[in-house]
XYZ file of N, CA, C and O in Angstrom:
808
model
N 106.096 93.152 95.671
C 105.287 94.299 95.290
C 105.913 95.571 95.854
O 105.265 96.164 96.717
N 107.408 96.195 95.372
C 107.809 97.268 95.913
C 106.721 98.593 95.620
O 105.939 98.659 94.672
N 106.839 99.255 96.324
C 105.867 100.940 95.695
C 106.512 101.861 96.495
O 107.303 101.389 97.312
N 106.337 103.325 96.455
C 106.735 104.365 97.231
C 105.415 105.277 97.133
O 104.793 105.793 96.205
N 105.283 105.230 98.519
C 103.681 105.803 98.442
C 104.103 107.415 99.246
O 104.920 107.435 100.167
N 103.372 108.783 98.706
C 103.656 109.647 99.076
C 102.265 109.987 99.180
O 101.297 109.603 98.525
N 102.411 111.110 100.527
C 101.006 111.422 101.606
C 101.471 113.461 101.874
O 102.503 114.068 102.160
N 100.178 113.818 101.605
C 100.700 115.590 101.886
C 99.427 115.634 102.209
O 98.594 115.217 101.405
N 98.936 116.301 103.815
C 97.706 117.100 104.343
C 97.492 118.512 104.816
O 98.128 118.498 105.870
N 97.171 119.289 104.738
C 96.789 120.447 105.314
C 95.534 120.370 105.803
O 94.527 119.859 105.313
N 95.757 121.102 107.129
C 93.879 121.509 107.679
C 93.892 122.327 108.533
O 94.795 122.622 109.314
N 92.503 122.884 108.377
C 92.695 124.426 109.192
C 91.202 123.879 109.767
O 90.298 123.521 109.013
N 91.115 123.880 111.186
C 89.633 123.692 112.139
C 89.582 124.883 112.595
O 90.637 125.518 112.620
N 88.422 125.469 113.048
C 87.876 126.496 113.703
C 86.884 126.103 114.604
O 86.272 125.086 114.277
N 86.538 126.682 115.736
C 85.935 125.864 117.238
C 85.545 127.177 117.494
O 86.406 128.055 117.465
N 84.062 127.527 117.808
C 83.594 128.793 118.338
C 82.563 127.797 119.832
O 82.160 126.646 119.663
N 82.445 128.221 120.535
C 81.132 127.580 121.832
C 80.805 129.218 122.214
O 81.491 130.231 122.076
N 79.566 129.015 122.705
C 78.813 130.186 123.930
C 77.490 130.026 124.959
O 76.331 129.734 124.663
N 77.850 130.207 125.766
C 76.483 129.771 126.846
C 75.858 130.938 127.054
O 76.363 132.035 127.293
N 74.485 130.576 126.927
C 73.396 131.780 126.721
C 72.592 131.183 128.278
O 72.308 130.013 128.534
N 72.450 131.927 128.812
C 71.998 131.803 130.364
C 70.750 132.310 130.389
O 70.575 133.521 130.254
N 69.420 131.189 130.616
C 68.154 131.897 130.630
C 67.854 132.714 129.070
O 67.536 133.884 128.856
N 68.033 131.885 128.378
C 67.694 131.976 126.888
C 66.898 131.594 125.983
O 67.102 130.399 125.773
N 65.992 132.049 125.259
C 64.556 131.462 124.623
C 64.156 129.824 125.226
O 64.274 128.684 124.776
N 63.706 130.345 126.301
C 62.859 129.457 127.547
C 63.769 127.931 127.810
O 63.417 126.773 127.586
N 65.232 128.548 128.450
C 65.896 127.736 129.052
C 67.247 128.145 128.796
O 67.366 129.233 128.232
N 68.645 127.299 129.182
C 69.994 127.325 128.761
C 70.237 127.209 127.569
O 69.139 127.007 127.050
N 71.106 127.209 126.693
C 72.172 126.693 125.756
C 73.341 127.321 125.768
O 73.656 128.468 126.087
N 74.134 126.116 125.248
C 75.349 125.964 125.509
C 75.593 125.457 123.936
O 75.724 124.285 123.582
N 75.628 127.012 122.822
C 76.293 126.807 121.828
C 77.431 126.366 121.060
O 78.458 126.992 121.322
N 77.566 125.250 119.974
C 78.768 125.102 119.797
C 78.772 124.966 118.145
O 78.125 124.190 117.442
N 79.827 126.098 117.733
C 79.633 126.151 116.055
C 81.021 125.800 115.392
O 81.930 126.357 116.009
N 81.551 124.898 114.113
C 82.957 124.711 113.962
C 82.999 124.760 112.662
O 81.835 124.613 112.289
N 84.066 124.952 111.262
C 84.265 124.971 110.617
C 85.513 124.190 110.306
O 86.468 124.734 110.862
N 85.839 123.201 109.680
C 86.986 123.306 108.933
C 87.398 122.531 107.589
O 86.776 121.674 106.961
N 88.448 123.019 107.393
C 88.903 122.628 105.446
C 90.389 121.831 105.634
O 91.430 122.178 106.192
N 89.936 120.405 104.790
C 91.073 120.049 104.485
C 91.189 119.838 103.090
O 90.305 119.672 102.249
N 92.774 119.881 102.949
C 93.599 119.659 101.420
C 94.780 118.430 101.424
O 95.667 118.309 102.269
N 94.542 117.553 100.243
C 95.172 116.595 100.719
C 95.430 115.861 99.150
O 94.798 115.842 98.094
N 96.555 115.357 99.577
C 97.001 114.288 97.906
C 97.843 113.486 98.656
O 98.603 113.808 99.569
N 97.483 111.742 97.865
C 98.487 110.648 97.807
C 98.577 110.648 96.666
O 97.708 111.091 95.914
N 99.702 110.126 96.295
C 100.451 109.492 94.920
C 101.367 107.982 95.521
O 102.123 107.788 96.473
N 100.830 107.115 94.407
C 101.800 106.054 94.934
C 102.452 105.283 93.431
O 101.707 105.041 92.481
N 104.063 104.934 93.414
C 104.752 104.666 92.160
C 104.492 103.287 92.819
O 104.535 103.008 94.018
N 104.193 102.428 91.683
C 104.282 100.782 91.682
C 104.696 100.503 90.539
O 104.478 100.756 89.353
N 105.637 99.658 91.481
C 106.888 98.706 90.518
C 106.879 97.373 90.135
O 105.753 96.875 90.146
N 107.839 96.598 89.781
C 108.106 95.380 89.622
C 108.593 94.324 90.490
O 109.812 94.457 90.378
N 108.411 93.442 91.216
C 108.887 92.843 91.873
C 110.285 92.424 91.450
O 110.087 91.859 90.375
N 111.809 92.381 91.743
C 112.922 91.706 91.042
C 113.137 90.047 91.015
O 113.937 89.421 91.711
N 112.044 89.408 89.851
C 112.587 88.393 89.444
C 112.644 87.585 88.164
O 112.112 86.502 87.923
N 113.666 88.608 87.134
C 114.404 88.272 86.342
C 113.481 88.427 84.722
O 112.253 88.368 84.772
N 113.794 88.513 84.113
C 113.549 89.277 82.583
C 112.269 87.819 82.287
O 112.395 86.640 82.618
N 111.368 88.344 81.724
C 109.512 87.892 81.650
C 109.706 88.077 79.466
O 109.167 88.940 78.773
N 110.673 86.880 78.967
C 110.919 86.983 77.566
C 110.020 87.289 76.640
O 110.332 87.702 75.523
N 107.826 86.956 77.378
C 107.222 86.693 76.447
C 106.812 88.287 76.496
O 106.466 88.742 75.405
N 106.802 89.188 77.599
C 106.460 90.810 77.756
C 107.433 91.437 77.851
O 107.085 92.578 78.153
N 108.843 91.351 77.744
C 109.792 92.012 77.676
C 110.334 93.008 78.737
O 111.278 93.780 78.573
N 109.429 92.830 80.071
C 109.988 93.709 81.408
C 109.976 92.150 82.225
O 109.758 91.015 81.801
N 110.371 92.764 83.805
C 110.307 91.998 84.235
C 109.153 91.730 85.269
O 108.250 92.528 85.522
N 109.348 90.276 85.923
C 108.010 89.949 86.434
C 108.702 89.341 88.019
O 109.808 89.193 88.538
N 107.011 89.086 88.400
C 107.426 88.514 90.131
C 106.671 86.870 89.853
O 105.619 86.499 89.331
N 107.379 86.448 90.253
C 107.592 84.938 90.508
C 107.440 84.221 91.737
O 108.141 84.665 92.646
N 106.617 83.096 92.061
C 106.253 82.820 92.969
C 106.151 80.944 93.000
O 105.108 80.739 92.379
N 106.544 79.992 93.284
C 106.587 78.677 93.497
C 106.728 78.077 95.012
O 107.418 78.515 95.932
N 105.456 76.409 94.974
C 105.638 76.201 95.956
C 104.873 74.490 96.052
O 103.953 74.146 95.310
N 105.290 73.890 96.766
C 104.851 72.173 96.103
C 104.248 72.172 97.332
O 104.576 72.554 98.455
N 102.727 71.346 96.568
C 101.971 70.402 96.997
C 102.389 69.306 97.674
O 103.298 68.861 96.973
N 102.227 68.400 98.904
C 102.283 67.637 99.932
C 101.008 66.843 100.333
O 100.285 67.634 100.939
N 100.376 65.531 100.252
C 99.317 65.410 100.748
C 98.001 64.437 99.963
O 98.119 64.098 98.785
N 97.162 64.181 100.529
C 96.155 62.985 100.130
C 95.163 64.028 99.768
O 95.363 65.215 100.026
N 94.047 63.576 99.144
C 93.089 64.077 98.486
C 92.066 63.275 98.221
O 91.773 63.215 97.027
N 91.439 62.649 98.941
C 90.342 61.713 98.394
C 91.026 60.248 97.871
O 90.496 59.455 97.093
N 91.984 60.154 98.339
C 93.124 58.626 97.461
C 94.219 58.985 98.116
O 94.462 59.586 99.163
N 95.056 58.290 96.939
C 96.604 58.158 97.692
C 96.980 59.438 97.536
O 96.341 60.418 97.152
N 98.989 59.206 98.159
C 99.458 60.379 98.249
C 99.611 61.178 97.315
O 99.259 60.779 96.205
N 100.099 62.361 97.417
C 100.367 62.947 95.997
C 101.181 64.177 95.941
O 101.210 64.962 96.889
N 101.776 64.342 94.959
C 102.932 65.729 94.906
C 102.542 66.398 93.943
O 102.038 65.771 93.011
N 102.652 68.008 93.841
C 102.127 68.734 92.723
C 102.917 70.139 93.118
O 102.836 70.824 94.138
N 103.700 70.298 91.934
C 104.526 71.854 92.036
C 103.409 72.856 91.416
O 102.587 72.566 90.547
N 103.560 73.982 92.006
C 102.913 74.935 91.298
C 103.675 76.195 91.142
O 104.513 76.584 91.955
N 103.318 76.859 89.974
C 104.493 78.303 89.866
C 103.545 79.105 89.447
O 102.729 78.787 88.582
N 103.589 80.397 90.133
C 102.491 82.016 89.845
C 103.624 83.111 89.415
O 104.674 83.353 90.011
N 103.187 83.633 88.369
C 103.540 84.481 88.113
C 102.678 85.938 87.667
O 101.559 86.053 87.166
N 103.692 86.988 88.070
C 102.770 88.367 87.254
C 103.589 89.191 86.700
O 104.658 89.329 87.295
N 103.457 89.713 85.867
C 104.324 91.103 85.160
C 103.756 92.517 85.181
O 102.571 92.590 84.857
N 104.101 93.152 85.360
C 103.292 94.716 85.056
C 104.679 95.909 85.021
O 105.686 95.981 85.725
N 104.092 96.919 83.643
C 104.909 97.906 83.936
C 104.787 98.733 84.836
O 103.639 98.907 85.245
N 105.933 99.556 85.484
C 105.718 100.270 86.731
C 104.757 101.824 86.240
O 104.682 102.257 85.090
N 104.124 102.419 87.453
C 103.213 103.575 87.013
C 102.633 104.259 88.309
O 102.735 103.810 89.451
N 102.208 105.050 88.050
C 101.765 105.776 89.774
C 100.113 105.919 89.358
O 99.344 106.025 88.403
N 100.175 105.853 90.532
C 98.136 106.369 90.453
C 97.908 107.426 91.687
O 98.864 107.466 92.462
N 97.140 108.028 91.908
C 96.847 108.339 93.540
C 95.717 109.702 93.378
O 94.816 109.449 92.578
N 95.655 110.836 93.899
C 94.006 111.328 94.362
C 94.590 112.768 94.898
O 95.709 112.771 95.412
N 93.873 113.949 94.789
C 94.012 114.728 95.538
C 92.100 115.093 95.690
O 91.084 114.781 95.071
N 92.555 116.143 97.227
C 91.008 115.670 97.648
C 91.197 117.407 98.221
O 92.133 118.191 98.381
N 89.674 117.416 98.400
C 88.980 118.949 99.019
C 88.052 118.575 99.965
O 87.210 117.856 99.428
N 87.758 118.804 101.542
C 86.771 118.529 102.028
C 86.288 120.106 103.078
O 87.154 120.868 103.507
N 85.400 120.231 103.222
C 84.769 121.631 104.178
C 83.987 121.000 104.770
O 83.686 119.864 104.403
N 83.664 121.355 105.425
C 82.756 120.906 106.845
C 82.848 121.939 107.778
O 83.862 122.409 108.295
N 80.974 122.419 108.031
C 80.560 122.690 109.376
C 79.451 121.892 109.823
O 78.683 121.061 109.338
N 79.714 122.621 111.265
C 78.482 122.070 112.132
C 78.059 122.928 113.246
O 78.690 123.893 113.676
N 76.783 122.430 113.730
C 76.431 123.851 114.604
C 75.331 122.942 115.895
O 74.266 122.350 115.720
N 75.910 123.098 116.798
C 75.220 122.236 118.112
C 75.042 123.067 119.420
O 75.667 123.990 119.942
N 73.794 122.263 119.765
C 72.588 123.110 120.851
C 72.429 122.419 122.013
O 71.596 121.515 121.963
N 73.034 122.602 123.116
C 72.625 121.465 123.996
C 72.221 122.481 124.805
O 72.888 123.246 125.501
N 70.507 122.358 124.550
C 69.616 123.140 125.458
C 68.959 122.371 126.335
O 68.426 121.281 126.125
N 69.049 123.267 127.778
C 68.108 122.842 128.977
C 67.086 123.349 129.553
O 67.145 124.146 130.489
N 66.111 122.937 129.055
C 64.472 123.176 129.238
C 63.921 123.415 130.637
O 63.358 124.405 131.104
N 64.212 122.332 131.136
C 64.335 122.258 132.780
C 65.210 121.691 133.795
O 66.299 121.353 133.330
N 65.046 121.462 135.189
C 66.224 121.075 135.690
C 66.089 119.929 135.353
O 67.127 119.382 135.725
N 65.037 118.705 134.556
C 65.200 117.446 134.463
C 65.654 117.159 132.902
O 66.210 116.091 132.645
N 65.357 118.321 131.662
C 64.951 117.937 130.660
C 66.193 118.740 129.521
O 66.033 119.884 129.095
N 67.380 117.875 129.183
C 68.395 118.492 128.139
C 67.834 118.026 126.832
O 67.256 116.939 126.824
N 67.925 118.652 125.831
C 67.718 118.615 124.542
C 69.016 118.680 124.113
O 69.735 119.504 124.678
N 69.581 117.857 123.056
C 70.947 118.211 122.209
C 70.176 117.841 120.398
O 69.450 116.922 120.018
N 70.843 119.193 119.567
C 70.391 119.568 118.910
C 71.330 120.007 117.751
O 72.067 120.966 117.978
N 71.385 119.362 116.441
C 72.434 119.231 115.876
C 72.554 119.518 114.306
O 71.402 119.504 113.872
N 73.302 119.727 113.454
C 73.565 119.452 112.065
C 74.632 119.737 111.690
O 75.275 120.632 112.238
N 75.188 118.895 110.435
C 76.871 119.154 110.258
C 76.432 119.022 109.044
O 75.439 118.339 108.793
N 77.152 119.694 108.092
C 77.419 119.887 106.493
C 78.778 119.156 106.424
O 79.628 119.229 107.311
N 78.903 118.433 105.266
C 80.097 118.079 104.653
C 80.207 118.215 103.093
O 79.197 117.873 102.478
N 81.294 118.669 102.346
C 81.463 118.914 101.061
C 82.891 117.900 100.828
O 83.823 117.790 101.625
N 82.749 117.226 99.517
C 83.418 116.490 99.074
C 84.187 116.519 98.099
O 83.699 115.548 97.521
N 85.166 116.909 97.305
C 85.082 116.638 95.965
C 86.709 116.417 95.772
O 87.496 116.997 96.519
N 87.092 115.667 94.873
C 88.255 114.651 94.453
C 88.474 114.756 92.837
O 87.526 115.000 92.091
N 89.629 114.578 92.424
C 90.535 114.381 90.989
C 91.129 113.564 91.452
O 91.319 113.339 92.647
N 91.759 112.625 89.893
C 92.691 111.876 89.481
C 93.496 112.746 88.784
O 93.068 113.156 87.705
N 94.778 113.184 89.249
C 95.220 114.051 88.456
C 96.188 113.206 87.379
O 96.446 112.018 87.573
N 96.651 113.884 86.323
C 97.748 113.282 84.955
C 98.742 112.881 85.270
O 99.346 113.683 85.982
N 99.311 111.878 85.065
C 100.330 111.524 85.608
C 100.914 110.900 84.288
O 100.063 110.561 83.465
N 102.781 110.611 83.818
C 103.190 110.724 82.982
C 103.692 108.946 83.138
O 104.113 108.245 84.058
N 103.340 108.725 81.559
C 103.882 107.198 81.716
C 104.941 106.816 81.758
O 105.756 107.322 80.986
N 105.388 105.707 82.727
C 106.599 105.181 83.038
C 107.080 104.127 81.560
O 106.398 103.418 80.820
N 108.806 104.497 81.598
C 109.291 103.289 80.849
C 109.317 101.949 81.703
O 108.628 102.024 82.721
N 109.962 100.751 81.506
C 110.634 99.343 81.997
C 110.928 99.763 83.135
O 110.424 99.323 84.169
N 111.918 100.812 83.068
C 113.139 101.212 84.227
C 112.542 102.018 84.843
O 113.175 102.553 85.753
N 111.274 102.399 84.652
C 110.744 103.321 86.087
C 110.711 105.110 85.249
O 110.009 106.088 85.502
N 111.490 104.955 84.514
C 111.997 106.406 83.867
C 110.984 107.294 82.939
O 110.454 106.574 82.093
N 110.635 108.449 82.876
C 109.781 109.051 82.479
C 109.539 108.749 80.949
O 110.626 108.326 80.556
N 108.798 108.755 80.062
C 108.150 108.242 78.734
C 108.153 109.302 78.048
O 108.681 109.243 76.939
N 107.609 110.485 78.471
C 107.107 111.738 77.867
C 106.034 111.915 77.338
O 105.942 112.804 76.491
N 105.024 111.205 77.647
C 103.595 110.651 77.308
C 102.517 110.971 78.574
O 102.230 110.136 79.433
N 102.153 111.903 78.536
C 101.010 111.858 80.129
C 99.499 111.558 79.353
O 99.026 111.893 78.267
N 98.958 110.660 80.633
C 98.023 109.849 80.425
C 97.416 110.852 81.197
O 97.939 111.631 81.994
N 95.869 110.694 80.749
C 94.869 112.081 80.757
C 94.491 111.552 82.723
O 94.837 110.476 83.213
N 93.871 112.469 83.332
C 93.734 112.126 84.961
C 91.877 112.441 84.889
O 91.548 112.979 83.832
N 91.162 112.271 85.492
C 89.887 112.485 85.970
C 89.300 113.201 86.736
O 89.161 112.815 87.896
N 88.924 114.106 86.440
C 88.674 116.238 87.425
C 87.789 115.584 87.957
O 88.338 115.296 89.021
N 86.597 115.041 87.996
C 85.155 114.825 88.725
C 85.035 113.369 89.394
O 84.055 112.658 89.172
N 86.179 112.937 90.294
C 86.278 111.799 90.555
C 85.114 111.703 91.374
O 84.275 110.810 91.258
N 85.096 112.132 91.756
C 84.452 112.348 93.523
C 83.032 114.064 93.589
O 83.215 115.266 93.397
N 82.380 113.643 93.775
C 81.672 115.131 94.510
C 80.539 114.676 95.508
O 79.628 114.130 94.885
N 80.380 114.718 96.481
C 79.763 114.598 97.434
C 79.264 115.993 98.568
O 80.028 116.874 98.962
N 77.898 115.868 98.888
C 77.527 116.743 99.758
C 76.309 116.461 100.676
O 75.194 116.237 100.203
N 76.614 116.483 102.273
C 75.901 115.437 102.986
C 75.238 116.385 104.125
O 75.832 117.373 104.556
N 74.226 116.075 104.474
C 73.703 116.727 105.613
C 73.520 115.727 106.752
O 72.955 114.674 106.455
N 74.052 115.966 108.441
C 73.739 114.769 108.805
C 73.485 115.510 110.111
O 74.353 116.082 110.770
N 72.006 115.419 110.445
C 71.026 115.418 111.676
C 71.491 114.945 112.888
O 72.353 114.076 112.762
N 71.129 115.307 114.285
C 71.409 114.771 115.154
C 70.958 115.293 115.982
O 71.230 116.480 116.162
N 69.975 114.523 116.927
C 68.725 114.519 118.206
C 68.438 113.932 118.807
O 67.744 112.928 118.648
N 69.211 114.692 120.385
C 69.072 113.705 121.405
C 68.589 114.318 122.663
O 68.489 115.543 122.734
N 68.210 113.372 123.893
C 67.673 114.233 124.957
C 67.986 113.217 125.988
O 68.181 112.021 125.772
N 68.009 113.748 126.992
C 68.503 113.182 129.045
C 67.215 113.866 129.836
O 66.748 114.995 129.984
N 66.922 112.516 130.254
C 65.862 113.208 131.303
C 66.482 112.540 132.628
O 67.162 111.514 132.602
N 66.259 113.029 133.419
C 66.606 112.617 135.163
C 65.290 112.106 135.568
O 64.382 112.936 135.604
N 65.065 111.074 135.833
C 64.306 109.967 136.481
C 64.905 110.124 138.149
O 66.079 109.783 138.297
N 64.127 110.639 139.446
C 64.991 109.987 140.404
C 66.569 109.864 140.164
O 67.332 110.440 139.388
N 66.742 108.926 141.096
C 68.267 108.741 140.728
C 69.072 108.599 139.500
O 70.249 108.948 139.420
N 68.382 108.072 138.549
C 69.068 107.607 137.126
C 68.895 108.918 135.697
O 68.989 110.118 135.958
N 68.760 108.646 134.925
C 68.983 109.820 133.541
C 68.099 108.604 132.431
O 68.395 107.414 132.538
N 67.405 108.894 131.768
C 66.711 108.466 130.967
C 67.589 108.940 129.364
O 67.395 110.147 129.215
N 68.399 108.410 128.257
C 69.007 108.555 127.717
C 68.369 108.477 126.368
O 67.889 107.349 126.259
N 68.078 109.448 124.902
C 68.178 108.591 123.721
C 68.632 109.624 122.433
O 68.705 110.839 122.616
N 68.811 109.248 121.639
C 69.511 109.954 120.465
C 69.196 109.359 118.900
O 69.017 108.165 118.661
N 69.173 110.218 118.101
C 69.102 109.972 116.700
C 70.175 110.932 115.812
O 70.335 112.152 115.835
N 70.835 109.891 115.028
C 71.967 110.998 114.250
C 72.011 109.782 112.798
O 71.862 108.575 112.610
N 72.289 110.928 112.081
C 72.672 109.982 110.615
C 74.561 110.814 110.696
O 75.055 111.838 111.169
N 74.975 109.772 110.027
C 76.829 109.699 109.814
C 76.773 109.127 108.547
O 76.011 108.254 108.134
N 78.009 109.945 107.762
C 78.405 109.518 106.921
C 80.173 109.461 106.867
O 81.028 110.246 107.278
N 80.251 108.099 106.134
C 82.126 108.553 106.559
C 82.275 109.430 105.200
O 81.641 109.661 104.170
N 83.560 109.794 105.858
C 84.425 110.863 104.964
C 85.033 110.049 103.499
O 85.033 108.834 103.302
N 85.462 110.973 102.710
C 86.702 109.874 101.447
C 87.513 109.591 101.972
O 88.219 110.373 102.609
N 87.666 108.513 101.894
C 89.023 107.504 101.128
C 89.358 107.068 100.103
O 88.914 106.105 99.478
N 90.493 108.038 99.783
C 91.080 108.147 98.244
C 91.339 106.212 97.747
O 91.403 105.791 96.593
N 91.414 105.590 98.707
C 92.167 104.316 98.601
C 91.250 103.065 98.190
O 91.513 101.978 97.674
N 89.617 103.896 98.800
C 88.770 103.242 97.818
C 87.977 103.468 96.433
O 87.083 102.795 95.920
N 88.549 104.526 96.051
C 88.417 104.979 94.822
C 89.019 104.938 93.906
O 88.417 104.532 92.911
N 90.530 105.332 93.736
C 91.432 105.781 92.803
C 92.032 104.754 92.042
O 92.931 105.066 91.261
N 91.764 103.871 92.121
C 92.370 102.493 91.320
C 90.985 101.892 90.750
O 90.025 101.521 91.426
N 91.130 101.884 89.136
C 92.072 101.838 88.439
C 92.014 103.395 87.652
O 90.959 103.889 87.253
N 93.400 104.070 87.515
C 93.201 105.318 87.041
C 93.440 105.092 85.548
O 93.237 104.004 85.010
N 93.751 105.860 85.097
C 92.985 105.705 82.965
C 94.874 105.747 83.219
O 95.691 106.332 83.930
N 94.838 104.518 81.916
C 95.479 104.638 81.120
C 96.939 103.354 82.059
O 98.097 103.225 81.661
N 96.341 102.669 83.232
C 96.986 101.713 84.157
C 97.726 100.194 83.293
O 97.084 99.195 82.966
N 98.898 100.376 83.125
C 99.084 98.818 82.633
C 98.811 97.895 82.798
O 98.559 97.688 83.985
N 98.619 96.506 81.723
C 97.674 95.695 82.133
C 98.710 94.719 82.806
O 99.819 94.404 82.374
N 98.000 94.255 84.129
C 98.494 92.915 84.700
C 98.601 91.819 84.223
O 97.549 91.334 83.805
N 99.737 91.073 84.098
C 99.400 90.270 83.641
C 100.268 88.786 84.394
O 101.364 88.556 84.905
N 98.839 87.935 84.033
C 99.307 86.690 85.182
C 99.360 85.425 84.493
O 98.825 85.112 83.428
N 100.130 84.706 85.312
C 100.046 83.525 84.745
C 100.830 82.289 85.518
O 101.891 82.561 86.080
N 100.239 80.712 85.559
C 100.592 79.642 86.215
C 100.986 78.751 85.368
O 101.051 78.894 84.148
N 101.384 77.378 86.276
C 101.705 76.189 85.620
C 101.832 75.480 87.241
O 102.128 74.292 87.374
């Protein structure tokens, strides 16, 4: 399964904090962040090299390997051969994400911290056009249409927690919702217009 997988990121974070001393009836210790990333994989998949596939006319990957062994009775031998063919083709994703968030870790009293939270995330993803491959890997002159609205996502995710000092110890608890970010890698396959696999045994 040769491929050549290509990866390009940009990102720009921004980090602001400020401590407000004796501030609407206690501390905080503000913390506000912004940032944007830009990002595309593309990956070319090829043919494995083993040897011209007469009934599809490219070539295919080949795979054999014998059976050894009892089964409910006597001994027994059994060859088996896998095969697959596919023409070569690229697929892959470019992506947009923004994100802020804005956090409060206020202290009420000398026993009683509040942390106090919310983060925005924005999502959104294409399949962009990509041009069909010949046998040999070589351009067709045919581009297969790509998918603008792969992806759009937009998440709000809460987060509330508090420390109390007990005596010697800290009394601990928290509530937050998370969401993960994209991964192009669980999305982007199968993109329009993907050659068909094709398999086959004996």
């Amino acid at each position: 399964w040769p491929y050549d997988y290509f990866l390009d990121r940009d990102q720009v974070d921004v980090k602001l904090s400020h401590f407000a001393d004796d501030f609407i009836k206690g501390d905080h210790d503000l913390k506000f962040g912004v940032s944007y990333t830009k990002s595309f994989a593309k990956t070319l998949v090829q043919y494995g090299a083993g040897g011209p596939d007469y009934y599809f006319k490219y070539p295919g990957y080949y795979y054999g390997y014998d059976y050894y062994g009892t089964y409910y009775g006597p001994y027994y031998y059994g060859p088996y051969y896998y095969k697959y063919s596919v023409l070569p083709h690229y697929y892959g994703s470019e992506q947009e994400t923004f994100s802020a968030f804005l956090d409060d870790s206020w202290r009420i009293t000398d026993k009683l911290t509040l942390n106090i939270g919310v983060r925005f995330d924005k999502d959104t993803a294409l399949i962009p056009a990509y041009e069909r491959l010949n046998a040999d890997s070589s351009l067709s002159g045919v581009t297969l249409p790509g998918q603008s609205d792969a992806l759009d996502w937009k998440s709000w995710s809460p987060r509330l927690g508090f420390a109390y000092q007990i005596g010697e110890g800290v009394l601990r608890g928290s509530f937050g919702r998370y969401y993960e970010g994209s991964v192009s890698g669980n999305w982007n396959w199968r993109p329009p217009g993907v050659p068909a696999f094709i398999y086959s045994y004996s």
